[in-house]
Short mmCIF file of C-alpha atoms in Angstrom, two decimals:
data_model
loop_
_atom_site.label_atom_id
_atom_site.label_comp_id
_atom_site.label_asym_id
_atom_site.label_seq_id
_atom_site.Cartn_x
_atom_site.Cartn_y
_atom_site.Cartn_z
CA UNK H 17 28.56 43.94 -11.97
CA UNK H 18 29.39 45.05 -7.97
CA UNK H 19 28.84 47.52 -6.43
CA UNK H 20 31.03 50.92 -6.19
CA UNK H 21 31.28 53.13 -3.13
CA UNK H 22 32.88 56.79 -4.13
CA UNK H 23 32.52 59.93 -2.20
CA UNK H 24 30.08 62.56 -3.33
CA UNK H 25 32.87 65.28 -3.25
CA UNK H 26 36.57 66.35 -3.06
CA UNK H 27 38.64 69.49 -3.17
CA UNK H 28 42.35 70.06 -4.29
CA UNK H 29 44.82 72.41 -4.66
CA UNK H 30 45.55 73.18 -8.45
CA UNK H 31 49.62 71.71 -8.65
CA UNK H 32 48.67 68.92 -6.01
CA UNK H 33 47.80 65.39 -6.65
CA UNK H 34 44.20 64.34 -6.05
CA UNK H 35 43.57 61.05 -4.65
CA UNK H 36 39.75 59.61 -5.41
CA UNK H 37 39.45 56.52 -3.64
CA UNK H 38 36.78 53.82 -4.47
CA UNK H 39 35.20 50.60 -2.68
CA UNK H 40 34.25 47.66 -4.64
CA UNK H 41 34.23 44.69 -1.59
CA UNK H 42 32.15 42.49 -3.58
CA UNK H 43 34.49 42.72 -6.77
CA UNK H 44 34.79 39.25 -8.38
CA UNK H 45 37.89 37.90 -9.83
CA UNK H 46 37.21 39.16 -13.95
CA UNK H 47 35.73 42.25 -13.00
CA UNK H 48 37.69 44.79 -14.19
CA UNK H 49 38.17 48.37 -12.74
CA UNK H 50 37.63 51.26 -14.86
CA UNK H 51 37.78 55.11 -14.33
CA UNK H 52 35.90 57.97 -16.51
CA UNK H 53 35.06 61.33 -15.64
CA UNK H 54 32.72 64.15 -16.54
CA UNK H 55 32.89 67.88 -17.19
CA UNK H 56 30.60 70.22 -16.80
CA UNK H 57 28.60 69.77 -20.11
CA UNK H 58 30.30 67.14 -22.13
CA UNK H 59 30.41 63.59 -22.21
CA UNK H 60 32.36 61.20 -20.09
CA UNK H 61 36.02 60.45 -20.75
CA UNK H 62 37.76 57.73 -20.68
CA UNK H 63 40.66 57.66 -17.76
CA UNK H 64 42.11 54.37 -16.79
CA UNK H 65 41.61 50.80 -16.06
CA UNK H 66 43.11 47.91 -14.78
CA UNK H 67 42.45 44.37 -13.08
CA UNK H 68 44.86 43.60 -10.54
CA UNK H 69 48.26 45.20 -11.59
CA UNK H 70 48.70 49.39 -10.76
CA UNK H 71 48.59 50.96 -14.07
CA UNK H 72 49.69 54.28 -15.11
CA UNK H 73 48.60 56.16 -18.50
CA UNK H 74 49.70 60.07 -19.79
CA UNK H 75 46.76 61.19 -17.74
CA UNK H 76 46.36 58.92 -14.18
CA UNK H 77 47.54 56.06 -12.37
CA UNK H 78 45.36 53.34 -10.33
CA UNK H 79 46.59 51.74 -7.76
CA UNK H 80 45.05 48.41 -6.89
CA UNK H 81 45.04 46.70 -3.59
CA UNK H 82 46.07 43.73 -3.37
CA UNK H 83 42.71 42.00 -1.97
CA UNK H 84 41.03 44.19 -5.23
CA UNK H 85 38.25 45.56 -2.85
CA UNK H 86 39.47 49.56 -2.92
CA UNK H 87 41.38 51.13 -5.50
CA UNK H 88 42.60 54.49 -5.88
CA UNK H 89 42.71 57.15 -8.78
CA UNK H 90 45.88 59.83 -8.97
CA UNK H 91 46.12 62.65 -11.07
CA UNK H 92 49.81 63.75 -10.03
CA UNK H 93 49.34 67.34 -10.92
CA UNK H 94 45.59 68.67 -10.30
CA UNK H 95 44.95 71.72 -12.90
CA UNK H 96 41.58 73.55 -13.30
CA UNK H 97 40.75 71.52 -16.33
CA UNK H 98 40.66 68.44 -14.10
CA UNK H 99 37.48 69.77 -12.33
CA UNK H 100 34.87 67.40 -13.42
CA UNK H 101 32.76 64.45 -11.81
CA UNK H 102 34.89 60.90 -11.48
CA UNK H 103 33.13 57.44 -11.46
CA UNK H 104 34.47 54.63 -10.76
CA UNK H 105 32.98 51.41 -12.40
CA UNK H 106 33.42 47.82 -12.01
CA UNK H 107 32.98 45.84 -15.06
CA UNK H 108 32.73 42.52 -15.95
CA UNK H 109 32.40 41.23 -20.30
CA UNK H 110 30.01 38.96 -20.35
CA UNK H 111 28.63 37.24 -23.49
CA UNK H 112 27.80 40.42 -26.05
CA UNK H 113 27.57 43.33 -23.55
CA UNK H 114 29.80 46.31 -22.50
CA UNK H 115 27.41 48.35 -20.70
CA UNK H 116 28.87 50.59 -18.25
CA UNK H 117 27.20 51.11 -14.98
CA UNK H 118 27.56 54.33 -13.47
CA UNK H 119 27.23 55.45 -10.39
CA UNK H 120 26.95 58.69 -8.51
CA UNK H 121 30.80 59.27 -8.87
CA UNK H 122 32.98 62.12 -7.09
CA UNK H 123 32.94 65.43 -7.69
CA UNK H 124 36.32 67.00 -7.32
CA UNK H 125 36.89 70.43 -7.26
CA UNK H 126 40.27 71.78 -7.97
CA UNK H 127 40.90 75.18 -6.51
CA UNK H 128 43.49 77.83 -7.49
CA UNK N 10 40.04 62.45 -36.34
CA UNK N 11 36.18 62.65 -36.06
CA UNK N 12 34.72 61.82 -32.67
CA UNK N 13 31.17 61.05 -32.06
CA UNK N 14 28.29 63.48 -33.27
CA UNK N 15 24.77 63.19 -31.70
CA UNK N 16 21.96 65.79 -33.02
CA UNK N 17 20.45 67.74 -32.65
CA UNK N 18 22.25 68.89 -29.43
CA UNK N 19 19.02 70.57 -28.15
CA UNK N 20 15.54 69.98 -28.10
CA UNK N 21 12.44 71.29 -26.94
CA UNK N 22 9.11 69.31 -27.30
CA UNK N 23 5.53 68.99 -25.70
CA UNK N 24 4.53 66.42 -23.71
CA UNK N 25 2.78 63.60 -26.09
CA UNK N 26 5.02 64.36 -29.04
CA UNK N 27 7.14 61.47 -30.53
CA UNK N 28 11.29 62.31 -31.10
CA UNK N 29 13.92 60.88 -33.02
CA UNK N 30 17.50 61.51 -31.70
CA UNK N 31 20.40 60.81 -33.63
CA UNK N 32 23.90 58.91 -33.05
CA UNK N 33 26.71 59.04 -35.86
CA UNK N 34 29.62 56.62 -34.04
CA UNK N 35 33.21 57.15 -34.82
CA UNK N 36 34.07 55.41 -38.32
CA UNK N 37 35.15 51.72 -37.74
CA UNK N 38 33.66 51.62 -34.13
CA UNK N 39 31.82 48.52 -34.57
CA UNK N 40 29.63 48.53 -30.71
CA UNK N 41 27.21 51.30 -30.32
CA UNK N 42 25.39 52.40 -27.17
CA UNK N 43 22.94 55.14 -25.70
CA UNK N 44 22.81 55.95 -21.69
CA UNK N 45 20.26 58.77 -20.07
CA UNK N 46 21.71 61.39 -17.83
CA UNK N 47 18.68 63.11 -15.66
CA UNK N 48 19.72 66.50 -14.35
CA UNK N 49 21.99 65.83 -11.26
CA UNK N 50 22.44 62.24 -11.72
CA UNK N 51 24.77 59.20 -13.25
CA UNK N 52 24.39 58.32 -16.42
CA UNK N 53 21.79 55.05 -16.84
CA UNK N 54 22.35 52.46 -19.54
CA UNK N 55 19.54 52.13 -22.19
CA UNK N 56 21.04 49.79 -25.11
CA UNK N 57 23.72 48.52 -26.61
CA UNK N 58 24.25 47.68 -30.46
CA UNK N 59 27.05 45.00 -31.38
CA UNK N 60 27.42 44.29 -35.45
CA UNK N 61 24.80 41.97 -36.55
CA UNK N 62 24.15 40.28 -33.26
CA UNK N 63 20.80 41.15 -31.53
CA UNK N 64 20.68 44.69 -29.57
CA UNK N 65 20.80 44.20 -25.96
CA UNK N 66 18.13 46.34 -24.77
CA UNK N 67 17.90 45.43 -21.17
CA UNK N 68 18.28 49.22 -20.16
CA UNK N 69 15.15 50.61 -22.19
CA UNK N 70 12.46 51.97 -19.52
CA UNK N 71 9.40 51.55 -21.36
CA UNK N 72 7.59 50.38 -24.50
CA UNK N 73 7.60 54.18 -25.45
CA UNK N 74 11.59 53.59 -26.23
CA UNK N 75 12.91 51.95 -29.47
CA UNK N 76 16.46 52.70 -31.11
CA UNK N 77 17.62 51.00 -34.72
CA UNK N 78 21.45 51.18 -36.20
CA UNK N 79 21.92 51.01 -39.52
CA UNK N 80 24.69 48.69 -40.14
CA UNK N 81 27.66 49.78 -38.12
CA UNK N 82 26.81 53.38 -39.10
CA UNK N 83 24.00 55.94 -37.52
CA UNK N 84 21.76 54.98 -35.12
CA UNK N 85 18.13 56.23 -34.23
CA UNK N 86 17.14 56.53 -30.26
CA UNK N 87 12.69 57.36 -30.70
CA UNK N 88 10.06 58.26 -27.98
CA UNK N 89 7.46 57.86 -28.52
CA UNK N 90 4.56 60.00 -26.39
CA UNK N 91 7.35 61.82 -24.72
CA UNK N 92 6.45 62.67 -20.84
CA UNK N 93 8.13 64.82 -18.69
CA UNK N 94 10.12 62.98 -17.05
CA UNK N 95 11.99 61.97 -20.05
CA UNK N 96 13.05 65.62 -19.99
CA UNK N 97 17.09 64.67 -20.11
CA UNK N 98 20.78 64.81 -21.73
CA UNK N 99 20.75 61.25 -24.08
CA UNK N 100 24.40 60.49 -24.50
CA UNK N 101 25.94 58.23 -27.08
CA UNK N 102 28.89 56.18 -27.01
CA UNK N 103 30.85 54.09 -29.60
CA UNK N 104 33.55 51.79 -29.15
CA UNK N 105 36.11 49.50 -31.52
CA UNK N 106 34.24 45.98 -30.29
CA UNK N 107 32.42 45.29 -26.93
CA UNK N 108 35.15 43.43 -25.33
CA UNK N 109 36.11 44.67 -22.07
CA UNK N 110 39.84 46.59 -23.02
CA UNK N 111 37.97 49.06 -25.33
CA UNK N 112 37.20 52.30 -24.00
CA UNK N 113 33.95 54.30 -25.26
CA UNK N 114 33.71 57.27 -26.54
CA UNK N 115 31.03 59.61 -25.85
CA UNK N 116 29.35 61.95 -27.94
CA UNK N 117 28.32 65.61 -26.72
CA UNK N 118 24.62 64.44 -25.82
CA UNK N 119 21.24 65.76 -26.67
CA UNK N 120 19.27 67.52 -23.87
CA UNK N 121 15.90 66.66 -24.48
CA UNK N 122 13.42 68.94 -22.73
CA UNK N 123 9.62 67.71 -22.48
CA UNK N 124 7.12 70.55 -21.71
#
């Protein structure tokens, strides 16, 4: 599976949208991007994910480029609740495994 | 409905003893799998159980490490001779089938502390 590049951290304003960016240059063409987070204490959540095409769910988008090397998370409307760490993984379903691979991820702190 | 249960959600052994943590997966959920979260850190894979075929348990960092499912049901994550730096939050995650458009779901995690 490649590679994912995320920063460590990231602030926002609660009401804003937060924008957590992610590089995956060495992304093959059936990798797929996917998007969970973590708060404080629990286990990671399911976001988002998607393979070439933006995509858009009740709680994010991803946006895509078009060469599939970056893509970028929005929550529209930050809240408090939304603090949590967000990783970015690329993943690829191969033969009988669907192990996720995560990586240091973003911390993004919303603040009131 | 019911989401995934892991117990116990706390524990506290010495150094040398052997523990058994336990996964109950969400009814139905057919691929089972445990990571390791060390204080501070992503979470690391440690295996993965699909149906009947044959665990893959590529993610397993020593001999000391063993896990069994029962069926599609509970599953059992052991160490055996537990050291320190096992000391850790072991999370669980379930998921309809292993192809790549199903999400997992995570259960709370145990945080194993080795003294």
């Amino acid at each position: 599976d490649a590679k994912t590049t995320q920063p460590p951290s990231m602030d926002c304003a609660e009401g804003r949208a937060a924008n957590l960016p992610c590089n995956h240059s060495t992304i093959s063409g059936n990798e797929y991007v996917y998007w969970y987070r973590q708060i404080h204490s629990q286990g990671p959540q399911y976001i988002i994910h998607g393979l070439k095409n933006n995509e858009t769910n009740e709680m994010a988008s991803l946006i895509i480029t078009e060469d599939r090397k970056s893509s970028t998370l929005i929550l529209p409307h930050a809240t408090l609740r939304d603090t949590a760490v967000y990783y970015c993984i690329v993943r690829v379903y191969s033969g009988n495994t669907g192990k996720l691979i995560f990586g240091q991820g973003t911390t993004l702190q919303v603040k009131p | 409905g019911a989401g995934v249960s892991q117990s116990p959600s706390n524990k506290v052994t010495e150094k040398g003893k052997d523990v058994e943590l336990r996964c109950d997966p969400i009814s139905g959920h057919t691929a089972l799998y445990w990571y390791r979260q060390r204080l501070g850190q992503g979470l690391e894979f440690l295996i993965y159980f699909q149906g009947n075929s044959a665990p893959d348990k590529s993610g397993l960092p020593s001999d000391r490490f063993s896990a069994e499912r029962t069926g599609e049901s509970v599953s059992t994550l052991t160490i055996q001779r537990t050291q320190q730096e096992d000391s850790a939050v072991y999370l669980c995650a379930s998921s309809p089938a292993s192809g790549v458009y199903n999400e997992q779901f995570f259960g709370p995690g145990t945080r194993l502390t080795v003294l």
